[in-house]
Tab-separated table of C-alpha atoms in Angstrom:
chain	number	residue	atom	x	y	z
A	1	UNK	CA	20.583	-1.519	22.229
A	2	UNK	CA	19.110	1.292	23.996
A	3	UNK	CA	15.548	3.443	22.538
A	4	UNK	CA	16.612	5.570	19.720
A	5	UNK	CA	14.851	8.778	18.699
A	6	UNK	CA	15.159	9.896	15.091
A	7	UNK	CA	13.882	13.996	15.213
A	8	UNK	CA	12.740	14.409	11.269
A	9	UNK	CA	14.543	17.430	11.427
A	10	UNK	CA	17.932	15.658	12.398
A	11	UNK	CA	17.923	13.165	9.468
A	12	UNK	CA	20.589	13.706	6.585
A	13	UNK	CA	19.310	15.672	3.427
A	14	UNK	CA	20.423	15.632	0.161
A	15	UNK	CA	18.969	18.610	-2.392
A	16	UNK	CA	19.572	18.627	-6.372
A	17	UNK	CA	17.095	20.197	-7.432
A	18	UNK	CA	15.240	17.623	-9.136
A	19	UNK	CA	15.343	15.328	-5.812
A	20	UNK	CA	15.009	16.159	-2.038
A	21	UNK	CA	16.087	13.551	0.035
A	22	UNK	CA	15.804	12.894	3.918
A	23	UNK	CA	17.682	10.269	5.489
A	24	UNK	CA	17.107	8.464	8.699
A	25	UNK	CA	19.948	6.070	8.262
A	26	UNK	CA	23.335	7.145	7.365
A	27	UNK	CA	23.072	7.149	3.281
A	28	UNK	CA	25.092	8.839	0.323
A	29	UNK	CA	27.342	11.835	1.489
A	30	UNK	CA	25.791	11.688	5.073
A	31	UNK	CA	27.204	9.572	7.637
A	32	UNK	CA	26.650	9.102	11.138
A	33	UNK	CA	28.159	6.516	13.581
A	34	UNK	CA	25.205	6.093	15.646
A	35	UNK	CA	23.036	5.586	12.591
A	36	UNK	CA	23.788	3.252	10.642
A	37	UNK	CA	21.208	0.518	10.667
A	38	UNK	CA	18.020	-0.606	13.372
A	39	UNK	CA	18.632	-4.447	13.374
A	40	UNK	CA	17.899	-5.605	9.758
A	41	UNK	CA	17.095	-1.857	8.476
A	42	UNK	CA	19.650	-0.204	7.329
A	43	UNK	CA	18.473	2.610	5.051
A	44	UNK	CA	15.185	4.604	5.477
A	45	UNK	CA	14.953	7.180	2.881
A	46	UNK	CA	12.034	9.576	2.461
A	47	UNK	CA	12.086	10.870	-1.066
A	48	UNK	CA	10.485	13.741	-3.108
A	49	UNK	CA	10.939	13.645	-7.019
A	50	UNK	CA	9.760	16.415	-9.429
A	51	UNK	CA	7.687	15.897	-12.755
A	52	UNK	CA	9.221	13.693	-15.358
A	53	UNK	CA	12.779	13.045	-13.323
A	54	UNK	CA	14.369	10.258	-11.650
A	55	UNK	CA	16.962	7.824	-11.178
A	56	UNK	CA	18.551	6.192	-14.235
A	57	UNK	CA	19.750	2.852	-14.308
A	58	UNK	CA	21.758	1.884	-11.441
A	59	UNK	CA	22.777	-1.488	-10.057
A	60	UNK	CA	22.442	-3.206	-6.515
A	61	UNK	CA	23.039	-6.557	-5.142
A	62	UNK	CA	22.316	-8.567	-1.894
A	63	UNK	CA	19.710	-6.021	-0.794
A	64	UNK	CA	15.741	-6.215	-0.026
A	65	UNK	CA	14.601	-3.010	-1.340
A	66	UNK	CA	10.927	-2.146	-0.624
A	67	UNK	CA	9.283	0.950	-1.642
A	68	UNK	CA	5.903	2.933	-0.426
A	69	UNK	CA	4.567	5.616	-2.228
A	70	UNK	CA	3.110	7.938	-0.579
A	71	UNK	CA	1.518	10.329	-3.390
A	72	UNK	CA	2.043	10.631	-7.236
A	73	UNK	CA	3.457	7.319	-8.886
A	74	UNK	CA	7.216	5.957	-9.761
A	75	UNK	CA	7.602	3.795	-12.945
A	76	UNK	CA	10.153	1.160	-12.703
A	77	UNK	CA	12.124	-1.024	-15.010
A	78	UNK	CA	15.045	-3.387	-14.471
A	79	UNK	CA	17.148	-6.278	-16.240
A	80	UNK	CA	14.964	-8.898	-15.153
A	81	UNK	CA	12.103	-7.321	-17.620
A	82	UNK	CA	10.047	-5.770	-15.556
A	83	UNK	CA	7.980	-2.956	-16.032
A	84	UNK	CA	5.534	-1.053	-13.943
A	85	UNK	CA	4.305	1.583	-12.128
A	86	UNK	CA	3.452	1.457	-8.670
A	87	UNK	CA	1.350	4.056	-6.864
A	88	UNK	CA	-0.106	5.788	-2.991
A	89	UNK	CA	-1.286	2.200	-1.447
A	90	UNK	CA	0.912	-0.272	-3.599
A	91	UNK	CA	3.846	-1.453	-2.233
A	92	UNK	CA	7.117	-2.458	-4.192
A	93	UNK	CA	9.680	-4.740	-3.049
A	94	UNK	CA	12.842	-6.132	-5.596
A	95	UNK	CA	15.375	-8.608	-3.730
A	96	UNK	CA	18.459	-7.290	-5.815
A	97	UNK	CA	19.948	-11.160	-4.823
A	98	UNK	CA	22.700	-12.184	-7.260
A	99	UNK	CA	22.466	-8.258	-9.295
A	100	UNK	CA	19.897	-6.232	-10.959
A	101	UNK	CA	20.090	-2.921	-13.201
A	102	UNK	CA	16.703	-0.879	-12.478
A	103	UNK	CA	15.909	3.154	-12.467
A	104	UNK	CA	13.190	4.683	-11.103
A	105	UNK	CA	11.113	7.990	-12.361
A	106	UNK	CA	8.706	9.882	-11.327
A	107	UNK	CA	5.368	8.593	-13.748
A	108	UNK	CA	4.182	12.027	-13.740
A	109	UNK	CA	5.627	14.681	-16.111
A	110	UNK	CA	4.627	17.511	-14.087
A	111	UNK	CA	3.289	16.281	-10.644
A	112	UNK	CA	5.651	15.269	-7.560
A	113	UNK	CA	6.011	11.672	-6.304
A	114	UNK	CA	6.509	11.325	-2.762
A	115	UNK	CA	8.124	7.859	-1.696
A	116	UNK	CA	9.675	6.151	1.163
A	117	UNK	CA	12.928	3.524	0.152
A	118	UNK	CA	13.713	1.274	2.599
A	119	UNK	CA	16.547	-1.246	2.399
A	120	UNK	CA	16.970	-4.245	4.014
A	121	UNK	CA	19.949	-6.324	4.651
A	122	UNK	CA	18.851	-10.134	3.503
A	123	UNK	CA	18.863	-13.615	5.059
A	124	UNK	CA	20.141	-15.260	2.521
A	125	UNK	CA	22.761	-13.854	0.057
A	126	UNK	CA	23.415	-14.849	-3.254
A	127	UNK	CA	19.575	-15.946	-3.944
A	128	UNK	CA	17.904	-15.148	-7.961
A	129	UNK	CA	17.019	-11.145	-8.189
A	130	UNK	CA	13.011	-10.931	-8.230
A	131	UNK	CA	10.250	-8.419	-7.750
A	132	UNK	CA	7.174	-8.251	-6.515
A	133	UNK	CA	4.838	-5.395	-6.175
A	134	UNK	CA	0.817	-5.278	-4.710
A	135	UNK	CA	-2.100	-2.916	-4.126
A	136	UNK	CA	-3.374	-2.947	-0.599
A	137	UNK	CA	-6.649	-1.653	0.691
A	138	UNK	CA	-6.409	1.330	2.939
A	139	UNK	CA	-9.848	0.847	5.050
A	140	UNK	CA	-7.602	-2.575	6.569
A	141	UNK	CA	-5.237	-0.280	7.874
A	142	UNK	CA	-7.997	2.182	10.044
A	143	UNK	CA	-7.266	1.787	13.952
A	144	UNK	CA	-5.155	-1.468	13.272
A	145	UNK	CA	-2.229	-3.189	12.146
A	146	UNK	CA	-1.689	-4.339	7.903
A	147	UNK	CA	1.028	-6.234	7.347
A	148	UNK	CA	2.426	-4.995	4.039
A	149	UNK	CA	5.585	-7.136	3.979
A	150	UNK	CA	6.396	-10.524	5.377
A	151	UNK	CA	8.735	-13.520	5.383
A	152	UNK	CA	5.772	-15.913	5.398
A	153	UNK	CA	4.021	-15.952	2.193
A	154	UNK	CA	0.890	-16.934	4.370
A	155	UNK	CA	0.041	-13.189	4.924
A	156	UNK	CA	-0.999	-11.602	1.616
A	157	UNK	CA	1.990	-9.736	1.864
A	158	UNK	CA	4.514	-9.118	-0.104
A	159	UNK	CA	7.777	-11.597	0.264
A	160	UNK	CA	10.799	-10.475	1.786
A	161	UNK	CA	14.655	-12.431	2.139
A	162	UNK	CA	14.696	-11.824	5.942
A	163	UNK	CA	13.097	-11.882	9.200
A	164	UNK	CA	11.436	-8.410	8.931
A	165	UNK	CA	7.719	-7.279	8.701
A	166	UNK	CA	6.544	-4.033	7.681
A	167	UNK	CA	3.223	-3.366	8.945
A	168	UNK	CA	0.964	0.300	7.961
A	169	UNK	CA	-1.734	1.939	10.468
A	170	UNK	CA	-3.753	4.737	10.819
A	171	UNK	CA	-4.955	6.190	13.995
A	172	UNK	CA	-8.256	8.927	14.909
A	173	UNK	CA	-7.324	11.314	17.133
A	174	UNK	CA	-7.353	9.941	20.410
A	175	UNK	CA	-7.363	6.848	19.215
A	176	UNK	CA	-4.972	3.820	20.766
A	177	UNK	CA	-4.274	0.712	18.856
A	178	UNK	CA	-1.060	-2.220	20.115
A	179	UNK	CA	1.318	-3.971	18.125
A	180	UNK	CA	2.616	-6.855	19.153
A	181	UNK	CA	6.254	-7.998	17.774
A	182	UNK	CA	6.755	-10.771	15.626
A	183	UNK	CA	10.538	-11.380	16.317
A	184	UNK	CA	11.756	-12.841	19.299
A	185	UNK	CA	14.498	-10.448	20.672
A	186	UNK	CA	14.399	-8.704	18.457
A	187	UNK	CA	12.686	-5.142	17.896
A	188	UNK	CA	10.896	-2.356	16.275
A	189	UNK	CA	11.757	0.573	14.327
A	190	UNK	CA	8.154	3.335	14.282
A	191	UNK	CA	8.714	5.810	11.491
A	192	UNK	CA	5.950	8.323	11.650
A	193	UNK	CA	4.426	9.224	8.373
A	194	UNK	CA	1.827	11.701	9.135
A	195	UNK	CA	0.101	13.319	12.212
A	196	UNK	CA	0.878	12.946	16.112
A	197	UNK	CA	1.585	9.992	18.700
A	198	UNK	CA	3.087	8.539	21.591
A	199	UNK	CA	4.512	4.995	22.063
A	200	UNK	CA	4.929	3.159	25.094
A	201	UNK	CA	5.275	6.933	26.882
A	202	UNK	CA	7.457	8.459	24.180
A	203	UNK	CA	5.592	11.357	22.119
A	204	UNK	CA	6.826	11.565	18.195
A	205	UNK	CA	5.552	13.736	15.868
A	206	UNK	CA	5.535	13.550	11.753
A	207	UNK	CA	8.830	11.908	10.065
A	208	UNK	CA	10.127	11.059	13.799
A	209	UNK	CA	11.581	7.564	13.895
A	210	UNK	CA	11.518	5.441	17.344
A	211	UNK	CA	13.107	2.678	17.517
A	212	UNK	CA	12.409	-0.033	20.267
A	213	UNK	CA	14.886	-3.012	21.430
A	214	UNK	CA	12.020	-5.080	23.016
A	215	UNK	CA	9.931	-7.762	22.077
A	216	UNK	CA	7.044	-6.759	24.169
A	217	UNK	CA	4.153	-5.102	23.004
A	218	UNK	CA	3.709	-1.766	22.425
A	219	UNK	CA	0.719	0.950	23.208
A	220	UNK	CA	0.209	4.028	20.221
A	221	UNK	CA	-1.957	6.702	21.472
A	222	UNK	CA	-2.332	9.481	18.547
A	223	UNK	CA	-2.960	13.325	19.555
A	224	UNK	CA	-3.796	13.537	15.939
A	225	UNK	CA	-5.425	11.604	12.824
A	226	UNK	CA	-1.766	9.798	11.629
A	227	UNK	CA	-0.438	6.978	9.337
A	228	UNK	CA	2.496	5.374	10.740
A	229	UNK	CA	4.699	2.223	9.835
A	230	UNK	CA	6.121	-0.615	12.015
A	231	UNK	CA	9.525	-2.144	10.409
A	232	UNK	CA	10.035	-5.574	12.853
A	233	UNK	CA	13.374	-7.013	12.547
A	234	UNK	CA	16.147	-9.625	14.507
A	235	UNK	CA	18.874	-7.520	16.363
């Protein structure tokens, strides 16, 4: 598997009105051959919902679904009983295992939520649905590496059903920080959030997505002040 550059403005979109949608992985109506899944990662979704809408109860199954807002909040509920609302600097993740039922609305009757969804294709199938969700503190993240989501339970992270790390960062401008992979050959998917960089020689700019087929390290150099999230996974 060769580099692959994701333009934000190339990603699939969905608009109704209620939700805008932006997809970096072939999702819904959109489809396209050459994207549909980085390794392990096989959606990438980067959603806007309006005041007091959402998405009513749906099901899943045999999926790691892990969700970052990015501003407002999203209340969720399933048929496992749980009940929350997570918000900007919490991280969500619900193995859907064996089947769950769960919606998702924005908390906010008038405010937008801003959120990425990012699915995961698990190690094991079959396994008992659970959830887990967990504030993290943003100063960890300034000119390094957090590791938001992890297979080993060891890292304050939240668990995930596969060989795949998500890891948060932010960057000053003209700042450089390294990541080093945790999978052996395997690779890294960089999606952008905010601001300016250039990885390993390859600039990217806000919702870009650069994805990596090496297990050697890897150099960010931000033009700009940024946020930007490592997904590690097996190929």
């Amino acid at each position: 598997m060769e580099t692959i550059y994701h333009a934000q403005e190339t990603r699939g979109k969905a608009d109704f009105g209620w939700l805008k949608s932006r997809h970096s992985f072939s999702f819904g109506s959109y489809f396209d051959p050459n994207r549909l899944q980085f390794g392990k990662l096989r959606v990438l979704n980067d959603d806007i919902v309006i005041g007091g809408k959402g998405f009513p109860p749906h099901p899943h199954e045999n999926m790691e679904i892990v969700s970052i807002p990015l501003y407002g909040s999203l209340e969720h509920k399933d048929s496992e009983g749980n009940h929350s609302v997570i918000r900007s600097g919490e991280v969500q993740i619900m193995s859907a295992g064996t089947g769950i039922v769960h919606s998702e609305f924005n908390a906010s009757p008038s405010e937008e939520v801003n959120f990425l969804q990012i699915w995961i294709l698990p190690e094991k199938m079959g396994i008992a649905p659970r959830y887990e969700q967990k504030k993290f503190d943003p100063a960890e993240r300034n000119g390094r590496f957090q590791t938001v989501v992890s297979p080993n339970s060891e890292d304050g992270a939240v668990w995930i059903n596969q060989k795949v790390s998500f890891s948060l960062a932010k960057g000053e401008k003209a700042s450089k920080i390294h990541y080093i992979p945790k999978n052996e050959n395997g690779g890294v998917y960089f999606f952008l959030i905010s601001g300016a960089a250039e990885i390993n020689g390859k600039k990217f700019s806000a919702r870009d997505g650069l994805g990596f087929a090496s297990s050697a390290g890897f150099e960010i150099v931000f033009s700009e002040e940024s946020e930007i999230l490592a997904i590690d996974t097996p190929l």
